[in-house]
Tab-separated table of C-alpha atoms and ligand atoms in Angstrom:
chain	number	residue	atom	x	y	z
A	575	MET	CA	106.222	64.547	71.335
A	576	ASN	CA	105.253	60.734	70.452
A	577	ALA	CA	104.922	57.533	72.170
A	578	SER	CA	108.734	56.604	71.930
A	579	LYS	CA	109.794	59.823	73.514
A	580	ILE	CA	107.225	59.081	76.410
A	581	ALA	CA	108.957	55.470	76.691
A	582	GLN	CA	112.378	57.246	77.060
A	583	LEU	CA	110.850	59.754	79.509
A	584	VAL	CA	109.309	56.866	81.750
A	585	CYS	CA	112.720	55.044	81.433
A	586	ALA	CA	114.593	57.927	82.577
A	587	LEU	CA	112.044	58.254	85.500
A	588	ASP	CA	111.241	61.829	84.470
A	589	GLU	CA	108.598	63.647	86.449
A	590	SER	CA	107.691	65.700	83.354
A	591	THR	CA	106.348	62.520	81.948
A	592	VAL	CA	102.792	63.297	82.941
A	593	THR	CA	102.700	66.813	81.385
A	594	ALA	CA	104.481	65.442	78.416
A	595	ILE	CA	101.459	62.851	77.796
A	596	GLU	CA	99.006	65.855	78.537
A	597	GLN	CA	100.667	67.560	75.711
A	598	ALA	CA	100.814	64.672	73.355
A	599	ILE	CA	96.978	64.017	73.886
A	600	GLU	CA	96.337	67.634	73.065
A	601	GLN	CA	98.299	67.306	69.833
A	602	GLY	CA	96.011	64.609	68.915
A	603	ILE	CA	98.211	61.507	69.509
A	604	ASP	CA	96.197	58.169	70.159
A	605	PRO	CA	95.951	57.603	73.821
A	606	ALA	CA	96.198	53.906	73.187
A	607	ASP	CA	99.358	54.392	71.320
A	608	LEU	CA	100.801	56.449	74.224
A	609	LEU	CA	99.913	53.748	76.685
A	610	LYS	CA	101.270	50.722	74.617
A	611	ASN	CA	104.236	52.281	72.915
A	612	GLY	CA	105.006	54.885	75.550
A	613	VAL	CA	104.301	53.954	79.102
A	614	ILE	CA	104.193	50.055	78.983
A	615	ARG	CA	107.354	50.119	76.567
A	616	GLY	CA	109.087	52.541	79.030
A	617	LEU	CA	108.496	50.187	81.910
A	618	GLU	CA	109.706	47.430	79.720
A	619	MET	CA	113.097	49.424	79.441
A	620	VAL	CA	113.222	49.993	83.239
A	621	GLY	CA	112.780	46.135	83.545
A	622	GLU	CA	115.913	45.686	81.168
A	623	LYS	CA	117.880	48.166	83.383
A	624	PHE	CA	116.782	46.383	86.519
A	625	ALA	CA	117.977	43.077	85.182
A	626	SER	CA	121.304	44.453	83.948
A	627	LYS	CA	121.736	45.852	87.472
A	628	GLU	CA	121.830	49.566	86.150
A	629	TYR	CA	118.625	50.122	88.076
A	630	PHE	CA	117.846	48.928	91.535
A	631	LEU	CA	114.515	48.547	93.645
A	632	SER	CA	113.993	52.280	94.377
A	633	GLU	CA	114.077	52.887	90.669
A	634	LEU	CA	111.671	50.024	90.102
A	635	MET	CA	109.337	51.779	92.753
A	636	MET	CA	109.612	55.093	91.191
A	637	ALA	CA	108.959	53.705	87.643
A	638	GLY	CA	105.750	52.004	89.219
A	639	GLU	CA	104.502	55.221	90.808
A	640	LEU	CA	105.167	57.262	87.662
A	641	ALA	CA	103.383	54.733	85.416
A	642	GLU	CA	100.539	54.848	87.560
A	643	ASN	CA	99.979	58.442	87.224
A	644	CYS	CA	100.565	58.384	83.486
A	645	ILE	CA	97.931	55.558	83.219
A	646	LYS	CA	95.333	57.447	85.401
A	647	LEU	CA	95.783	60.265	82.860
A	648	ILE	CA	95.509	58.264	79.756
A	649	ASP	CA	92.651	56.329	81.170
A	650	LYS	CA	90.490	59.388	80.922
A	651	HIS	CA	91.032	59.609	77.262
A	652	LEU	CA	90.424	56.064	76.175
A	653	PRO	CA	87.081	55.454	74.323
A	654	GLU	CA	84.102	54.080	76.474
A	655	ASP	CA	82.352	51.410	74.378
A	656	ARG	CA	80.429	49.498	77.373
A	657	GLY	CA	77.576	47.410	75.828
A	658	PRO	CA	75.577	44.715	77.621
A	659	SER	CA	77.844	42.407	79.799
A	660	ARG	CA	79.776	40.070	77.826
A	661	GLY	CA	80.590	37.726	80.629
A	662	VAL	CA	81.870	37.929	84.449
A	663	VAL	CA	85.664	38.167	85.131
A	664	VAL	CA	87.380	37.906	88.482
A	665	VAL	CA	90.990	38.975	88.241
A	666	GLY	CA	93.912	39.855	90.589
A	667	ALA	CA	97.569	39.222	91.298
A	668	VAL	CA	98.231	35.930	92.878
A	669	GLN	CA	99.705	35.510	96.409
A	670	GLY	CA	103.209	36.793	96.912
A	671	ASP	CA	102.836	39.260	93.900
A	672	LEU	CA	102.490	42.939	94.232
A	673	HIS	CA	102.460	43.985	90.664
A	674	ASP	CA	99.288	45.555	89.789
A	675	ILE	CA	99.963	47.612	86.714
A	676	GLY	CA	99.587	44.663	84.246
A	677	TYR	CA	96.454	43.227	85.585
A	678	GLY	CA	94.823	46.731	86.080
A	679	LEU	CA	95.241	47.281	82.356
A	680	VAL	CA	93.649	44.001	81.438
A	681	ALA	CA	90.707	44.693	83.827
A	682	LYS	CA	90.311	48.043	82.208
A	683	GLN	CA	90.394	46.836	78.607
A	684	LEU	CA	87.790	44.110	79.561
A	685	GLU	CA	85.616	46.606	81.215
A	686	LEU	CA	85.772	48.897	78.000
A	687	VAL	CA	84.541	46.095	75.773
A	688	GLY	CA	81.610	45.327	78.137
A	689	PHE	CA	82.894	42.626	80.607
A	690	GLU	CA	81.660	42.845	84.378
A	691	VAL	CA	85.104	42.722	85.972
A	692	HIS	CA	85.741	42.341	89.660
A	693	SER	CA	89.315	43.409	90.628
A	694	LEU	CA	90.670	41.781	93.638
A	695	GLY	CA	93.893	43.407	94.114
A	696	VAL	CA	97.419	42.108	94.791
A	697	ASN	CA	98.914	39.364	96.942
A	698	ILE	CA	95.453	37.363	96.760
A	699	PRO	CA	95.209	33.795	98.249
A	700	ALA	CA	93.907	31.115	95.871
A	701	MET	CA	90.688	30.575	97.829
A	702	THR	CA	89.855	34.206	97.691
A	703	PHE	CA	89.847	34.082	93.994
A	704	ILE	CA	87.519	30.959	94.278
A	705	ASP	CA	85.260	32.451	96.779
A	706	LYS	CA	84.873	35.639	94.769
A	707	ALA	CA	84.363	33.795	91.478
A	708	GLN	CA	81.435	31.660	93.229
A	709	GLU	CA	80.016	34.810	94.820
A	710	MET	CA	79.919	36.709	91.401
A	711	ASN	CA	78.899	33.509	89.359
A	712	ALA	CA	81.936	34.153	87.320
A	713	ASP	CA	82.701	32.905	83.934
A	714	ILE	CA	86.496	33.511	84.030
A	715	ILE	CA	89.351	33.707	86.567
A	716	GLY	CA	92.160	35.815	85.458
A	717	LEU	CA	95.405	35.194	87.441
A	718	SER	CA	98.378	37.602	87.170
A	719	ALA	CA	101.890	36.699	88.006
A	720	PHE	CA	105.045	38.818	87.317
A	721	LEU	CA	107.555	36.610	89.291
A	722	VAL	CA	108.916	33.232	88.690
A	723	SER	CA	108.304	32.624	92.286
A	724	THR	CA	104.577	33.360	92.226
A	725	ILE	CA	103.709	31.412	89.041
A	726	PRO	CA	103.104	28.230	91.084
A	727	ASN	CA	100.496	30.155	92.971
A	728	CYS	CA	98.361	30.152	89.804
A	729	ASN	CA	98.557	26.414	89.664
A	730	GLU	CA	97.387	26.395	93.205
A	731	VAL	CA	94.159	27.897	92.273
A	732	LEU	CA	93.628	25.428	89.478
A	733	GLU	CA	94.470	22.398	92.016
A	734	TYR	CA	92.127	23.706	94.547
A	735	LEU	CA	89.485	24.059	91.927
A	736	ARG	CA	89.960	20.347	90.871
A	737	ASP	CA	89.770	19.284	94.550
A	738	MET	CA	86.448	21.343	94.818
A	739	LYS	CA	85.157	19.563	91.707
A	740	LEU	CA	84.706	23.086	90.448
A	741	ARG	CA	87.267	23.204	87.734
A	742	GLU	CA	84.486	23.035	84.975
A	743	GLN	CA	82.752	26.011	86.371
A	744	PHE	CA	85.251	28.380	85.470
A	745	GLU	CA	87.456	29.364	82.643
A	746	VAL	CA	90.979	30.118	84.237
A	747	ILE	CA	93.499	32.151	82.438
A	748	ILE	CA	96.942	33.465	83.324
A	749	GLY	CA	99.205	36.446	82.372
A	750	GLY	CA	102.146	38.489	83.706
A	751	ALA	CA	105.627	39.206	82.667
A	752	GLU	CA	107.287	35.891	83.506
A	753	THR	CA	104.339	33.698	82.425
A	754	SER	CA	103.938	32.009	78.888
A	755	GLN	CA	101.666	29.688	76.940
A	756	GLU	CA	103.828	26.851	78.017
A	757	ALA	CA	103.420	27.580	81.681
A	758	ALA	CA	99.538	27.831	81.089
A	759	ASP	CA	99.478	24.510	79.289
A	760	ALA	CA	101.739	22.706	81.839
A	761	MET	CA	99.138	23.687	84.704
A	762	GLY	CA	96.115	23.006	82.723
A	763	ALA	CA	94.758	26.518	82.276
A	764	ASP	CA	92.284	27.457	79.629
A	765	GLY	CA	94.359	30.403	78.123
A	766	TRP	CA	97.361	32.990	78.417
A	767	ALA	CA	97.797	36.267	76.892
A	768	PRO	CA	100.669	38.392	76.603
A	769	ASN	CA	98.968	41.788	76.803
A	770	ALA	CA	95.657	43.247	77.534
A	771	SER	CA	94.279	43.436	74.025
A	772	GLU	CA	95.070	39.670	73.418
A	773	ALA	CA	93.539	39.122	76.941
A	774	VAL	CA	90.407	40.712	75.728
A	775	ILE	CA	90.264	38.412	72.451
A	776	LEU	CA	91.038	35.415	74.689
A	777	CYS	CA	88.145	36.185	77.080
A	778	GLN	CA	85.759	36.804	74.099
A	779	ASN	CA	86.724	33.267	72.408
A	780	LEU	CA	86.294	31.550	75.854
A	781	MET	CA	82.682	33.211	76.217
A	782	LYS	CA	81.936	31.984	72.730
A	783	ARG	CA	83.058	28.462	73.717
A	784	ARG	CA	81.090	28.484	76.855
A	785	SER	CA	77.929	29.588	75.090
A	786	GLN	CA	78.221	26.779	72.406
A	787	ALA	CA	78.877	24.403	75.304
A	788	ASP	CA	75.621	25.620	77.061
A	789	VAL	CA	73.660	25.102	73.705
A	790	ALA	CA	75.298	21.625	73.340
A	791	HIS	CA	73.978	20.669	76.901
A	792	ARG	CA	70.466	21.651	76.181
B	1274	LIG	C1	107.215	48.240	88.009
B	1274	LIG	C2	107.868	46.910	88.599
B	1274	LIG	C3	107.809	46.697	90.115
B	1274	LIG	C4	107.064	47.580	90.959
B	1274	LIG	C5	105.584	47.186	90.771
B	1274	LIG	C6	104.520	48.452	90.788
B	1274	LIG	C7	103.118	48.049	90.604
B	1274	LIG	N1	102.261	48.956	91.346
B	1274	LIG	O1	102.682	47.120	89.935
B	1274	LIG	C8	107.526	47.005	92.371
B	1274	LIG	C9	108.595	47.909	92.746
B	1274	LIG	C10	106.500	46.859	93.346
B	1274	LIG	C11	108.353	45.775	91.854
B	1274	LIG	C12	108.738	44.912	92.903
B	1274	LIG	C13	109.353	43.678	92.564
B	1274	LIG	N2	109.831	43.377	91.242
B	1274	LIG	CO1	109.200	44.097	89.553
B	1274	LIG	N3	109.213	44.882	88.137
B	1274	LIG	C14	108.468	46.104	87.730
B	1274	LIG	C15	108.598	46.201	86.067
B	1274	LIG	C16	109.882	47.271	85.799
B	1274	LIG	C17	107.413	46.521	85.367
B	1274	LIG	C18	106.145	45.683	85.600
B	1274	LIG	C19	105.032	46.241	84.951
B	1274	LIG	O2	103.922	46.805	85.770
B	1274	LIG	N4	104.985	46.474	83.619
B	1274	LIG	C20	103.938	47.066	82.884
B	1274	LIG	C21	102.922	45.961	82.507
B	1274	LIG	C22	101.888	46.768	81.589
B	1274	LIG	O3	103.592	44.976	81.965
B	1274	LIG	P1	103.048	43.768	80.865
B	1274	LIG	O4	103.693	42.557	81.200
B	1274	LIG	O5	103.160	44.188	79.595
B	1274	LIG	O6	101.500	43.602	81.189
B	1274	LIG	C23	100.720	42.938	80.312
B	1274	LIG	C24	100.866	41.531	80.456
B	1274	LIG	O7	101.744	41.073	81.387
B	1274	LIG	C25	99.291	40.899	80.495
B	1274	LIG	N5	99.003	40.643	81.837
B	1274	LIG	C26	99.264	40.991	83.098
B	1274	LIG	N6	98.589	40.416	83.973
B	1274	LIG	C27	97.610	39.626	83.250
B	1274	LIG	C28	96.638	38.710	83.890
B	1274	LIG	C29	95.884	37.986	82.972
B	1274	LIG	C30	94.730	36.954	83.323
B	1274	LIG	C31	96.374	38.107	81.443
B	1274	LIG	C32	95.292	37.130	80.448
B	1274	LIG	C33	97.134	38.949	80.994
B	1274	LIG	C34	97.847	39.599	81.920
B	1274	LIG	O8	98.555	41.925	80.178
B	1274	LIG	C35	99.293	43.299	80.749
B	1274	LIG	C36	98.923	44.558	79.937
B	1274	LIG	O9	99.087	44.663	78.718
B	1274	LIG	C37	108.857	44.656	85.762
B	1274	LIG	C38	109.828	44.493	84.351
B	1274	LIG	C39	108.895	43.825	83.326
B	1274	LIG	N7	109.599	43.442	82.174
B	1274	LIG	O10	107.890	43.517	83.600
B	1274	LIG	C40	109.781	44.196	86.897
B	1274	LIG	C41	109.928	42.874	87.353
B	1274	LIG	C42	108.458	42.020	86.955
B	1274	LIG	N8	110.058	42.784	88.735
B	1274	LIG	C43	110.881	41.788	89.166
B	1274	LIG	C44	111.403	41.831	90.473
B	1274	LIG	C45	112.578	40.762	90.656
B	1274	LIG	C46	110.824	42.301	91.490
B	1274	LIG	C47	111.047	42.133	92.941
B	1274	LIG	C48	111.379	40.790	93.523
B	1274	LIG	C49	112.304	43.131	93.267
B	1274	LIG	C50	112.844	42.947	94.812
B	1274	LIG	N9	114.184	42.659	94.682
B	1274	LIG	O11	112.133	43.185	95.772
B	1274	LIG	C51	109.784	42.803	93.800
B	1274	LIG	C52	108.839	41.799	94.071
B	1274	LIG	C53	107.599	42.304	94.595
B	1274	LIG	C54	106.472	41.271	94.754
B	1274	LIG	N10	106.435	40.625	95.770
B	1274	LIG	O12	105.630	41.186	93.832
B	1274	LIG	C55	111.404	40.995	87.936
B	1274	LIG	C56	110.997	39.565	87.866
B	1274	LIG	C57	111.988	38.651	87.510
B	1274	LIG	C58	111.579	37.088	87.771
B	1274	LIG	N11	112.523	36.305	87.264
B	1274	LIG	O13	110.863	36.794	88.587
B	1274	LIG	C59	111.016	41.871	86.724
B	1274	LIG	C60	110.798	41.150	85.503
B	1274	LIG	C61	112.289	42.928	86.232
B	1274	LIG	C62	113.507	42.160	85.933
B	1274	LIG	N12	113.922	42.141	84.613
B	1274	LIG	O14	114.334	41.372	86.637
B	1274	LIG	N13	108.318	45.717	90.597
């Protein structure tokens, strides 16, 4: 059993995937590999089948549930490497968007490297992100959008922040299947990342930039 076999099982919506992952972990296969090249790759394949109309909404839903169960299991085996807090992040899926697997992985990876993460959930109105970021004295607001139709709702958060003269207070980053660096640049976000590991690097770099700016202000 290896990661690409897991990807095929996820794509086939096979209920034995969870057991197969258990066995793979027992055999010593890296859980991070099973997550990235197994479960996430499998979901991409499901997305391709949905796009080509081979799969429909019911299959998407089944894939989502199956992936959640797989991730819960893999989660328990990922290394814990928490140090002192490296920054405070508020993250969630923007209004209209119900995809929570992708941002959930970002939240998890950030926690693992020591960020304090506040996950808001899905379908989150712009003002809820801002209220929570103020309440938690956050450094970074992470906005997840998986649909072309919900990307403008990332922009809405930025517009509210500008209107409220709070834009300088927070770093705003975006991500999700249909987002891109171009979309992030166009709305004036501070960054974009294609996956959870790049999101960690992005947040670490933004924190460095913030602490340098802090020193410059003193
Ligand atoms: C599973 C799934 C669903 C499940 C979601 C279950 C759940 N609990 O999340 C359900 C069934 C609910 C669903 C519903 C719909 N979906 Co859907 N879905 C998917 C699918 C197959 C996988 C998504 C996923 O979770 N992938 C796994 C994660 C790990 O993906 P990832 O992108 O690699 O995640 C990384 C990055 O995106 C990044 N990231 C994510 N968030 C953030 C945030 C920040 C701040 C940063 C920095 C990075 C970051 O890091 C993540 C981790 O590495 C995708 C296909 C795809 N290619 O993405 C379609 C897809 C996203 N869905 C799509 C569609 C059309 C829909 C529906 C409109 C279908 C319908 N007719 O009703 C609805 C919309 C519901 C809504 N209002 O949100 C389309 C969107 C197309 C478009 N042009 O907008 C896709 C692309 C499928 C397709 N090819 O057509 N879906």
